[in-house]
Coordinates of N, CA, C and O and ligand atoms in Angstrom, one line a residue:
X1 N 23.7 2.0 6.6 CA 23.0 2.0 5.3 C 23.9 2.8 4.3 O 24.3 3.9 4.6
X2 N 24.1 2.2 3.2 CA 24.9 2.8 2.2 C 24.0 3.0 0.9 O 22.9 2.4 0.9
X3 N 24.5 3.8 0.0 CA 23.7 3.9 -1.2 C 23.6 2.6 -2.0 O 24.5 1.7 -1.8
X4 N 22.6 2.4 -2.8 CA 22.5 1.2 -3.6 C 22.2 1.6 -5.0 O 21.6 2.6 -5.3
X5 N 22.7 0.7 -5.9 CA 22.5 0.9 -7.3 C 21.6 -0.2 -7.8 O 21.9 -1.4 -7.6
X6 N 20.5 0.2 -8.4 CA 19.6 -0.7 -9.1 C 19.5 -0.4 -10.5 O 19.1 0.7 -10.9
X7 N 20.0 -1.3 -11.4 CA 20.1 -1.0 -12.8 C 20.9 0.3 -13.0 O 22.0 0.4 -12.5
X8 N 20.2 1.2 -13.7 CA 20.9 2.5 -14.0 C 20.8 3.6 -13.0 O 21.2 4.7 -13.2
X9 N 20.2 3.3 -11.9 CA 19.9 4.4 -10.9 C 20.5 4.2 -9.5 O 20.6 3.0 -9.1
X10 N 20.8 5.3 -8.9 CA 21.4 5.2 -7.5 C 20.4 5.7 -6.5 O 19.8 6.8 -6.8
X11 N 20.3 5.0 -5.4 CA 19.3 5.4 -4.4 C 20.1 5.6 -3.1 O 21.1 4.9 -2.8
X12 N 19.7 6.5 -2.3 CA 20.3 6.8 -1.0 C 19.4 6.5 0.2 O 18.2 6.6 0.0
X13 N 20.0 6.2 1.3 CA 19.1 5.9 2.5 C 18.1 7.0 2.8 O 18.5 8.1 2.7
X14 N 16.9 6.6 3.2 CA 15.9 7.6 3.4 C 15.1 7.3 4.7 O 15.0 8.2 5.6
X15 N 14.6 6.1 4.9 CA 13.9 5.8 6.2 C 14.4 4.5 6.7 O 14.4 3.5 6.0
X16 N 14.9 4.6 8.0 CA 15.5 3.4 8.6 C 14.5 2.3 8.9 O 13.3 2.7 9.1
X17 N 14.9 1.1 9.1 CA 14.1 0.0 9.5 C 13.4 0.3 10.9 O 12.2 0.0 11.0
X18 N 14.1 0.9 11.8 CA 13.6 1.2 13.1 C 12.4 2.2 13.0 O 11.4 2.0 13.6
X19 N 12.6 3.2 12.2 CA 11.6 4.3 12.0 C 10.3 3.6 11.4 O 9.2 3.9 11.7
X20 N 10.6 2.8 10.4 CA 9.5 2.1 9.7 C 8.6 1.3 10.7 O 7.4 1.5 10.8
X21 N 9.3 0.5 11.5 CA 8.6 -0.4 12.4 C 7.9 0.4 13.5 O 6.8 0.0 13.9
X22 N 8.5 1.5 13.9 CA 7.8 2.3 14.9 C 6.5 2.9 14.4 O 5.5 2.8 15.1
X23 N 6.5 3.3 13.2 CA 5.3 3.9 12.6 C 4.2 2.8 12.3 O 3.0 3.0 12.4
X24 N 4.7 1.7 11.9 CA 3.8 0.5 11.7 C 3.1 0.1 13.0 O 1.9 -0.1 13.0
X25 N 3.9 0.1 14.1 CA 3.3 -0.2 15.3 C 2.2 0.8 15.8 O 1.1 0.4 16.3
X26 N 2.5 2.0 15.5 CA 1.5 3.1 15.9 C 0.2 2.9 15.1 O -0.9 3.0 15.6
X27 N 0.4 2.6 13.8 CA -0.8 2.3 12.9 C -1.6 1.2 13.5 O -2.9 1.2 13.5
X28 N -0.9 0.1 13.8 CA -1.6 -1.1 14.3 C -2.4 -0.8 15.5 O -3.6 -1.3 15.7
X29 N -1.9 0.0 16.4 CA -2.6 0.4 17.6 C -3.9 1.1 17.3 O -4.9 0.8 17.9
X30 N -3.8 2.0 16.4 CA -5.1 2.7 16.0 C -6.1 1.8 15.4 O -7.3 1.8 15.7
X31 N -5.6 0.9 14.5 CA -6.5 -0.1 13.9 C -7.1 -1.0 15.0 O -8.4 -1.2 15.0
X32 N -6.3 -1.5 15.9 CA -6.8 -2.3 17.0 C -7.9 -1.6 17.8 O -8.9 -2.2 18.2
X33 N -7.8 -0.3 18.0 CA -8.8 0.5 18.7 C -10.0 0.7 17.9 O -11.1 0.6 18.4
X34 N -9.8 1.1 16.6 CA -10.9 1.5 15.8 C -11.8 0.4 15.3 O -13.0 0.5 15.2
X35 N -11.2 -0.8 15.0 CA -12.0 -1.8 14.3 C -12.2 -3.1 15.1 O -12.4 -4.2 14.6
X36 N -12.0 -3.0 16.4 CA -12.1 -4.1 17.3 C -13.4 -4.9 17.2 O -13.4 -6.2 17.3
X37 N -14.5 -4.3 16.8 CA -15.8 -5.0 16.8 C -16.2 -5.2 15.3 O -17.4 -5.6 15.1
X38 N -15.4 -5.0 14.4 CA -15.8 -5.1 13.0 C -15.4 -6.4 12.2 O -15.8 -6.6 11.1
X39 N -14.6 -7.2 12.8 CA -14.1 -8.4 12.2 C -13.6 -8.0 10.7 O -14.2 -8.5 9.7
X40 N -12.7 -7.1 10.6 CA -12.3 -6.6 9.3 C -11.6 -7.7 8.4 O -11.0 -8.6 8.9
X41 N -11.8 -7.5 7.1 CA -11.0 -8.3 6.1 C -9.9 -7.4 5.6 O -10.2 -6.4 5.0
X42 N -8.7 -7.7 5.9 CA -7.5 -7.0 5.4 C -7.3 -7.5 3.9 O -7.0 -8.7 3.8
X43 N -7.3 -6.6 3.0 CA -7.1 -6.9 1.6 C -5.7 -6.4 1.2 O -5.6 -5.2 1.0
X44 N -4.7 -7.2 1.1 CA -3.4 -6.8 0.8 C -3.1 -6.7 -0.7 O -3.3 -7.7 -1.4
X45 N -2.8 -5.6 -1.2 CA -2.6 -5.4 -2.6 C -1.2 -5.7 -3.0 O -0.2 -5.0 -2.7
X46 N -1.0 -6.9 -3.7 CA 0.3 -7.3 -4.1 C 0.8 -6.6 -5.3 O -0.1 -6.0 -6.1
X47 N 2.1 -6.5 -5.7 CA 3.1 -7.1 -4.9 C 3.7 -6.3 -3.8 O 4.2 -6.8 -2.7
X48 N 3.7 -5.0 -4.0 CA 4.4 -4.1 -3.1 C 4.1 -4.1 -1.6 O 5.0 -3.8 -0.8
X49 N 2.9 -4.5 -1.3 CA 2.5 -4.4 0.1 C 2.9 -5.5 1.0 O 2.6 -5.6 2.2
X50 N 3.6 -6.5 0.4 CA 3.8 -7.8 1.2 C 4.5 -7.6 2.5 O 4.2 -8.1 3.5
X51 N 5.5 -6.7 2.5 CA 6.4 -6.5 3.6 C 5.7 -5.7 4.7 O 5.7 -6.0 5.9
X52 N 5.1 -4.6 4.3 CA 4.3 -3.8 5.2 C 3.2 -4.6 5.8 O 3.0 -4.5 7.0
X53 N 2.5 -5.4 5.0 CA 1.4 -6.1 5.5 C 1.8 -7.1 6.6 O 1.2 -7.3 7.6
X54 N 3.0 -7.8 6.3 CA 3.5 -8.8 7.3 C 3.8 -8.1 8.6 O 3.4 -8.6 9.7
X55 N 4.5 -6.9 8.6 CA 4.8 -6.2 9.8 C 3.5 -5.7 10.5 O 3.4 -5.8 11.7
X56 N 2.7 -5.1 9.7 CA 1.4 -4.5 10.3 C 0.6 -5.6 11.0 O 0.1 -5.4 12.1
X57 N 0.4 -6.7 10.3 CA -0.6 -7.6 10.8 C -0.1 -8.5 11.9 O -0.9 -9.0 12.7
X58 N 1.2 -8.5 12.1 CA 1.8 -9.1 13.3 C 1.4 -8.3 14.6 O 1.4 -8.8 15.7
X59 N 1.1 -7.0 14.4 CA 0.8 -6.1 15.5 C -0.7 -5.9 15.6 O -1.2 -5.3 16.5
X60 N -1.5 -6.4 14.6 CA -2.9 -6.3 14.7 C -3.4 -7.5 15.5 O -3.2 -8.7 15.1
X61 N -4.1 -7.2 16.6 CA -4.5 -8.3 17.6 C -6.0 -8.5 17.7 O -6.4 -9.4 18.4
X62 N -6.7 -7.8 16.9 CA -8.2 -7.9 16.9 C -8.6 -9.1 16.0 O -7.8 -9.5 15.1
X63 N -9.8 -9.7 16.1 CA -10.2 -10.7 15.2 C -10.3 -10.2 13.8 O -10.9 -9.1 13.6
X64 N -9.7 -10.9 12.8 CA -9.7 -10.4 11.5 C -9.4 -11.5 10.5 O -9.0 -12.6 10.9
X65 N -9.6 -11.2 9.2 CA -9.2 -12.1 8.2 C -8.2 -11.4 7.2 O -8.3 -10.2 7.2
X66 N -7.4 -12.1 6.5 CA -6.4 -11.5 5.7 C -6.5 -12.2 4.3 O -6.5 -13.5 4.2
X67 N -6.5 -11.4 3.2 CA -6.5 -12.0 1.9 C -5.6 -11.1 1.0 O -5.3 -10.0 1.3
X68 N -5.3 -11.7 -0.1 CA -4.3 -11.0 -1.0 C -4.9 -10.9 -2.4 O -5.5 -11.8 -2.9
X69 N -4.7 -9.7 -3.0 CA -5.2 -9.5 -4.4 C -4.1 -8.9 -5.2 O -3.2 -8.3 -4.7
X70 N -4.4 -8.9 -6.5 CA -3.6 -8.2 -7.4 C -4.5 -7.4 -8.3 O -5.6 -7.9 -8.6
X71 N -4.0 -6.3 -8.8 CA -4.8 -5.6 -9.8 C -4.2 -5.8 -11.1 O -2.9 -5.7 -11.3
X72 N -5.0 -6.1 -12.1 CA -4.5 -6.2 -13.5 C -5.2 -5.3 -14.4 O -6.4 -5.1 -14.3
X73 N -4.5 -4.6 -15.3 CA -5.1 -3.7 -16.2 C -5.0 -4.3 -17.6 O -3.9 -4.8 -18.0
X74 N -6.0 -4.1 -18.4 CA -5.9 -4.5 -19.8 C -6.8 -3.5 -20.6 O -7.6 -2.8 -20.0
X75 N -6.5 -3.5 -21.9 CA -7.3 -2.6 -22.7 C -8.6 -3.2 -23.2 O -8.6 -4.3 -23.8
X76 N -9.7 -2.6 -22.8 CA -11.0 -3.1 -23.2 C -11.2 -2.7 -24.6 O -10.3 -2.3 -25.4
X77 N -12.5 -2.6 -25.0 CA -12.8 -2.1 -26.3 C -12.5 -0.6 -26.3 O -12.3 0.0 -25.2
X78 N -12.5 0.0 -27.4 CA -12.1 1.4 -27.5 C -13.1 2.3 -26.7 O -12.7 3.4 -26.2
X79 N -14.3 1.9 -26.5 CA -15.3 2.7 -25.8 C -15.0 2.6 -24.3 O -15.4 3.5 -23.5
X80 N -14.4 1.6 -23.8 CA -14.2 1.4 -22.4 C -12.8 1.8 -21.9 O -12.6 2.0 -20.7
X81 N -11.8 1.9 -22.8 CA -10.5 2.3 -22.4 C -9.8 1.2 -21.6 O -10.1 0.0 -21.8
X82 N -9.0 1.6 -20.6 CA -8.3 0.6 -19.8 C -9.3 0.1 -18.7 O -10.0 0.9 -18.0
X83 N -9.3 -1.2 -18.5 CA -10.2 -1.8 -17.6 C -9.3 -2.4 -16.5 O -8.3 -3.0 -16.7
X84 N -9.7 -2.2 -15.2 CA -8.9 -2.8 -14.1 C -9.7 -3.9 -13.5 O -10.9 -3.8 -13.3
X85 N -9.0 -5.0 -13.2 CA -9.7 -6.2 -12.7 C -8.9 -6.6 -11.4 O -7.7 -6.4 -11.3
X86 N -9.7 -7.1 -10.5 CA -9.2 -7.6 -9.2 C -9.0 -9.1 -9.3 O -10.0 -9.8 -9.5
X87 N -7.8 -9.6 -9.0 CA -7.5 -11.0 -9.2 C -7.2 -11.6 -7.8 O -6.5 -11.0 -7.0
X88 N -7.8 -12.7 -7.5 CA -7.4 -13.5 -6.3 C -8.4 -13.4 -5.1 O -8.2 -14.2 -4.2
X89 N -9.4 -12.6 -5.2 CA -10.4 -12.5 -4.1 C -11.3 -13.7 -4.1 O -12.1 -13.9 -5.1
X90 N -11.3 -14.5 -3.1 CA -12.2 -15.7 -3.0 C -13.3 -15.5 -1.9 O -14.3 -16.1 -1.9
X91 N -13.0 -14.6 -1.0 CA -13.9 -14.3 0.2 C -15.2 -13.6 -0.3 O -15.1 -12.8 -1.2
X92 N -16.3 -13.9 0.4 CA -17.5 -13.1 0.2 C -17.3 -11.8 1.0 O -17.0 -11.8 2.2
X93 N -17.4 -10.7 0.3 CA -17.1 -9.4 1.0 C -18.3 -8.5 1.2 O -18.2 -7.4 1.8
X94 N -19.4 -8.9 0.7 CA -20.6 -8.1 0.9 C -20.9 -7.9 2.3 O -20.9 -8.8 3.1
X95 N -21.1 -6.6 2.7 CA -21.5 -6.3 4.0 C -20.4 -6.2 5.0 O -20.6 -6.1 6.2
X96 N -19.1 -6.4 4.5 CA -18.0 -6.5 5.5 C -17.2 -5.1 5.5 O -17.2 -4.3 4.6
X97 N -16.4 -5.0 6.6 CA -15.5 -3.9 6.7 C -14.2 -4.4 6.0 O -13.6 -5.4 6.5
X98 N -13.8 -3.7 4.9 CA -12.6 -4.1 4.2 C -11.5 -3.1 4.4 O -11.7 -1.9 4.2
X99 N -10.3 -3.6 4.8 CA -9.2 -2.6 5.0 C -8.2 -2.9 3.9 O -7.6 -3.9 3.8
X100 N -8.1 -1.9 2.9 CA -7.2 -2.1 1.8 C -5.8 -1.7 2.4 O -5.5 -0.7 3.0
X101 N -4.8 -2.7 2.1 CA -3.5 -2.5 2.6 C -2.5 -2.2 1.4 O -2.3 -3.1 0.6
X102 N -2.0 -1.0 1.4 CA -1.2 -0.5 0.2 C 0.2 -0.1 0.7 O 0.3 0.4 1.8
X103 N 1.2 -0.3 -0.1 CA 2.5 0.1 0.2 C 2.6 1.6 0.0 O 3.2 2.3 0.9
X104 N 2.0 2.2 -1.0 CA 2.2 3.6 -1.3 C 0.9 4.1 -2.1 O 0.4 3.4 -2.9
X105 N 0.5 5.3 -1.7 CA -0.6 6.0 -2.5 C 0.1 7.2 -3.0 O 0.6 8.1 -2.3
X106 N 0.1 7.3 -4.4 CA 0.8 8.4 -5.1 C -0.3 9.3 -5.6 O -0.9 10.1 -4.9
X107 N -0.7 9.2 -6.9 CA -1.8 10.0 -7.4 C -3.2 9.5 -6.9 O -4.1 10.3 -6.9
X108 N -3.3 8.3 -6.5 CA -4.5 7.8 -6.0 C -5.4 7.1 -7.1 O -6.4 6.6 -6.8
X109 N -4.8 7.0 -8.3 CA -5.6 6.4 -9.4 C -5.8 4.9 -9.1 O -7.0 4.4 -9.2
X110 N -4.8 4.2 -8.6 CA -5.0 2.8 -8.3 C -6.0 2.6 -7.2 O -6.9 1.7 -7.3
X111 N -5.9 3.4 -6.2 CA -6.8 3.3 -5.0 C -8.3 3.6 -5.5 O -9.2 2.9 -5.0
X112 N -8.4 4.5 -6.3 CA -9.8 4.9 -6.8 C -10.4 3.7 -7.6 O -11.6 3.3 -7.4
X113 N -9.6 3.1 -8.4 CA -10.1 1.9 -9.2 C -10.5 0.8 -8.3 O -11.5 0.2 -8.5
X114 N -9.7 0.5 -7.3 CA -10.0 -0.5 -6.4 C -11.2 -0.2 -5.6 O -12.1 -1.1 -5.4
X115 N -11.3 1.0 -5.2 CA -12.5 1.4 -4.4 C -13.8 1.2 -5.2 O -14.8 0.8 -4.6
X116 N -13.8 1.5 -6.5 CA -14.9 1.3 -7.3 C -15.3 -0.2 -7.4 O -16.5 -0.6 -7.3
X117 N -14.3 -1.0 -7.6 CA -14.5 -2.5 -7.6 C -15.1 -3.0 -6.3 O -16.0 -3.8 -6.4
X118 N -14.6 -2.5 -5.2 CA -15.1 -3.0 -3.9 C -16.5 -2.5 -3.6 O -17.3 -3.2 -3.1
X119 N -16.8 -1.3 -4.0 CA -18.1 -0.7 -3.8 C -19.2 -1.5 -4.6 O -20.2 -1.8 -4.1
X120 N -18.8 -1.9 -5.8 CA -19.7 -2.8 -6.6 C -20.0 -4.1 -5.9 O -21.1 -4.6 -6.1
X121 N -19.1 -4.5 -5.1 CA -19.4 -5.8 -4.3 C -20.1 -5.5 -3.0 O -20.2 -6.4 -2.2
X122 N -20.6 -4.3 -2.8 CA -21.5 -4.0 -1.7 C -20.8 -4.2 -0.3 O -21.5 -4.8 0.6
X123 N -19.6 -3.8 -0.2 CA -19.0 -3.9 1.1 C -19.6 -2.9 2.1 O -20.3 -2.0 1.6
X124 N -19.5 -3.2 3.4 CA -20.1 -2.3 4.3 C -19.4 -1.0 4.4 O -19.9 0.1 4.3
X125 N -18.1 -1.1 4.5 CA -17.2 0.1 4.5 C -15.8 -0.2 4.1 O -15.4 -1.4 4.2
X126 N -15.1 0.8 3.4 CA -13.8 0.6 3.0 C -12.9 1.5 3.9 O -13.1 2.7 4.0
X127 N -11.9 0.9 4.5 CA -10.8 1.7 5.2 C -9.5 1.5 4.4 O -9.3 0.4 3.8
X128 N -8.7 2.5 4.4 CA -7.4 2.4 3.6 C -6.3 2.6 4.6 O -6.2 3.5 5.3
X129 N -5.3 1.6 4.5 CA -4.1 1.7 5.3 C -2.9 1.7 4.3 O -2.7 0.7 3.6
X130 N -2.2 2.8 4.3 CA -1.0 2.8 3.4 C 0.2 3.1 4.2 O 0.1 3.9 5.1
X131 N 1.3 2.5 3.8 CA 2.5 2.8 4.6 C 3.0 4.2 4.2 O 3.3 5.1 5.0
X132 N 3.0 4.5 2.9 CA 3.5 5.8 2.4 C 2.4 6.5 1.7 O 1.6 5.9 1.0
X133 N 2.4 7.9 1.8 CA 1.5 8.7 1.1 C 2.3 9.9 0.5 O 3.1 10.5 1.3
X134 N 2.0 10.2 -0.7 CA 2.6 11.4 -1.3 C 1.5 12.5 -1.4 O 0.8 12.6 -2.4
X135 N 1.4 13.3 -0.4 CA 0.3 14.3 -0.4 C 0.3 15.3 -1.6 O -0.8 15.6 -2.1
X136 N 1.5 15.6 -2.0 CA 1.6 16.6 -3.2 C 1.0 15.9 -4.4 O 0.6 16.7 -5.4
X137 N 1.1 14.6 -4.5 CA 0.7 14.0 -5.8 C -0.8 13.5 -5.7 O -1.4 13.3 -6.7
X138 N -1.3 13.3 -4.5 CA -2.6 12.7 -4.3 C -3.7 13.6 -4.8 O -3.9 14.8 -4.4
X139 N -4.5 13.1 -5.8 CA -5.5 14.0 -6.5 C -6.9 13.5 -6.3 O -7.9 14.0 -6.8
X140 N -7.1 12.5 -5.4 CA -8.4 11.9 -5.3 C -9.1 12.3 -4.0 O -8.4 12.9 -3.1
X141 N -10.3 11.9 -3.8 CA -11.1 12.3 -2.6 C -11.3 11.2 -1.6 O -11.8 11.4 -0.5
X142 N -10.9 10.0 -2.0 CA -11.1 8.8 -1.1 C -10.3 9.0 0.1 O -9.1 9.4 0.0
X143 N -10.9 8.8 1.3 CA -10.2 9.0 2.5 C -9.1 8.0 2.7 O -9.4 6.8 2.5
X144 N -7.9 8.4 3.1 CA -6.8 7.5 3.4 C -6.8 7.5 4.9 O -6.3 8.5 5.5
X145 N -7.3 6.4 5.5 CA -7.6 6.5 7.0 C -6.3 6.3 7.8 O -6.2 6.9 8.9
X146 N -5.4 5.5 7.3 CA -4.2 5.2 8.1 C -3.0 5.4 7.2 O -2.9 4.7 6.2
X147 N -2.1 6.3 7.7 CA -0.9 6.6 6.9 C 0.3 6.4 7.8 O 0.4 7.0 8.9
X148 N 1.3 5.6 7.3 CA 2.5 5.4 8.1 C 3.4 6.7 8.1 O 3.7 7.2 9.1
X149 N 3.7 7.1 6.9 CA 4.5 8.3 6.7 C 4.1 9.0 5.4 O 3.8 8.4 4.4
X150 N 4.1 10.4 5.5 CA 3.9 11.2 4.3 C 5.3 11.5 3.8 O 6.2 11.9 4.6
X151 N 5.5 11.5 2.5 CA 6.8 11.8 1.9 C 6.6 12.8 0.7 O 5.5 12.8 0.1
X152 N 7.6 13.5 0.3 CA 7.5 14.4 -0.8 C 7.4 13.6 -2.1 O 7.4 12.3 -2.1
X153 N 7.2 14.3 -3.2 CA 7.0 13.6 -4.5 C 8.3 13.1 -5.1 O 8.6 13.4 -6.2
X154 N 8.9 12.2 -4.4 CA 10.2 11.6 -4.9 C 10.0 10.1 -5.0 O 9.1 9.5 -4.3
X155 N 10.8 9.5 -5.9 CA 10.7 8.0 -6.1 C 11.5 7.3 -5.1 O 12.7 7.5 -4.9
X156 N 10.8 6.3 -4.4 CA 11.4 5.5 -3.4 C 11.4 4.0 -3.7 O 10.5 3.6 -4.4
X157 N 12.3 3.3 -3.1 CA 12.3 1.9 -3.2 C 12.6 1.2 -1.9 O 13.1 1.9 -1.0
X158 N 12.4 -0.1 -1.8 CA 12.7 -0.9 -0.6 C 11.4 -1.1 0.2 O 10.4 -0.5 -0.1
X159 N 11.5 -2.0 1.1 CA 10.3 -2.3 2.0 C 9.1 -2.6 1.1 O 8.0 -2.2 1.3
X160 N 9.4 -3.5 0.1 CA 8.3 -3.9 -0.8 C 8.3 -3.2 -2.1 O 7.8 -3.7 -3.1
X161 N 8.7 -1.9 -2.1 CA 8.6 -1.1 -3.3 C 9.8 -1.4 -4.2 O 11.0 -1.6 -3.8
X162 N 9.6 -1.4 -5.5 CA 10.6 -1.8 -6.5 C 10.9 -0.7 -7.5 O 10.1 0.2 -7.8
X163 N 12.1 -0.8 -8.1 CA 12.4 -0.1 -9.3 C 12.6 -1.1 -10.4 O 13.6 -1.9 -10.2
X164 N 11.7 -1.2 -11.3 CA 11.8 -2.2 -12.4 C 12.0 -3.6 -11.8 O 12.9 -4.4 -12.3
X165 N 11.3 -3.9 -10.8 CA 11.4 -5.3 -10.2 C 12.4 -5.5 -9.2 O 12.4 -6.5 -8.4
X166 N 13.3 -4.6 -9.0 CA 14.4 -4.7 -8.0 C 14.2 -3.9 -6.8 O 13.6 -2.8 -6.8
X167 N 14.8 -4.3 -5.7 CA 14.8 -3.5 -4.5 C 13.7 -3.9 -3.5 O 13.7 -3.3 -2.3
X168 N 12.8 -4.7 -3.8 CA 11.7 -5.0 -2.9 C 12.1 -5.6 -1.6 O 11.4 -5.5 -0.6
X169 N 13.2 -6.3 -1.6 CA 13.6 -7.1 -0.5 C 14.4 -6.3 0.6 O 14.7 -6.8 1.7
X170 N 14.7 -5.0 0.3 CA 15.4 -4.2 1.3 C 14.5 -3.8 2.4 O 13.4 -3.4 2.3
X171 N 15.1 -3.9 3.7 CA 14.2 -3.6 4.8 C 14.2 -2.1 5.2 O 13.4 -1.7 6.0
X172 N 15.0 -1.3 4.5 CA 15.0 0.1 4.7 C 14.4 0.7 3.4 O 14.4 0.1 2.3
X173 N 14.0 2.0 3.5 CA 13.5 2.7 2.3 C 14.6 3.6 1.8 O 15.2 4.3 2.6
X174 N 14.8 3.6 0.5 CA 15.8 4.5 -0.2 C 15.1 5.4 -1.1 O 14.0 5.1 -1.7
X175 N 15.7 6.6 -1.4 CA 15.2 7.5 -2.3 C 16.1 7.7 -3.5 O 17.4 7.7 -3.3
X176 N 15.6 8.0 -4.6 CA 16.4 8.3 -5.8 C 17.4 9.4 -5.5 O 16.9 10.5 -5.1
X177 N 18.6 9.3 -5.8 CA 19.6 10.3 -5.6 C 19.4 11.5 -6.5 O 19.1 11.4 -7.6
X178 N 19.4 12.7 -5.8 CA 19.2 14.0 -6.6 C 20.6 14.3 -7.2 O 21.6 14.3 -6.6
X179 N 20.6 14.6 -8.5 CA 21.9 14.9 -9.2 C 22.0 16.4 -9.4 O 21.1 17.1 -9.5
Ligands
XMP1 P1 -1.0 5.8 -7.9 O1 -0.5 6.9 -8.6 O2 -2.0 5.0 -8.6 O3 0.3 4.9 -7.7 O4 -1.5 6.2 -6.5 C1 0.3 3.7 -7.0 C2 1.3 2.8 -7.5 O5 2.4 3.4 -8.2 C3 3.6 2.8 -7.8 N1 4.5 3.9 -7.1 C4 5.7 3.8 -6.7 N2 6.5 2.7 -6.7 N3 8.2 4.0 -5.7 C5 7.8 2.8 -6.2 O6 8.5 1.8 -6.1 C6 7.5 5.1 -5.7 O7 7.9 6.1 -5.2 C7 6.1 5.0 -6.2 N4 5.1 5.9 -6.3 C8 4.1 5.2 -6.9 C9 3.3 1.7 -6.8 O8 3.2 0.5 -7.5 C10 1.9 2.1 -6.3 O9 1.1 0.9 -6.0
MG2 MG1 1.2 -1.0 -4.9

């Protein structure tokens, strides 16, 4: 693994593909044990989570469904501020166990918005599976049930994560070079 340059920034190797897959397998094992009787719906939050979701769900062997959503933000009226909308969900989710699949949880703002939207749809329970968590940045109280790896408050790319649209296709994770 060598450093990579994406636009104006340089990134250095951080988490190898082997390490990533090892921790993804561990997570799948826990999910298989915990949710065997729940027929969960995995809700993959695009774009960043596509690679993690593919690896994770190949190792999930319990009965389940998989769907993909995107979150879109737009400015509502001045009284409502920014409104977040969930796009792409066609399944009936009322009364179901929903596992949100995220690439990374940073401040938790995104996760909180999604959690509010899902709660409105009267799901039975929400579980959260994220590959990366930045504990120093996380400011919310929503339980993050499954975490692949905890990382410091640094900017990372690869394994689905992008810098300005680039780097998502890399199978290793890279961190912004400290100058
Ligand atoms: P919050 O703060 O809402 O952030 O938990 C979640 C979203 O922010 C993006 N994000 C990152 N993207 N490298 C990235 O490529 C990072 O280190 C990083 N930290 C946060 C990401 O889109 C995530 O869904
Ligand atoms: Mg994301």
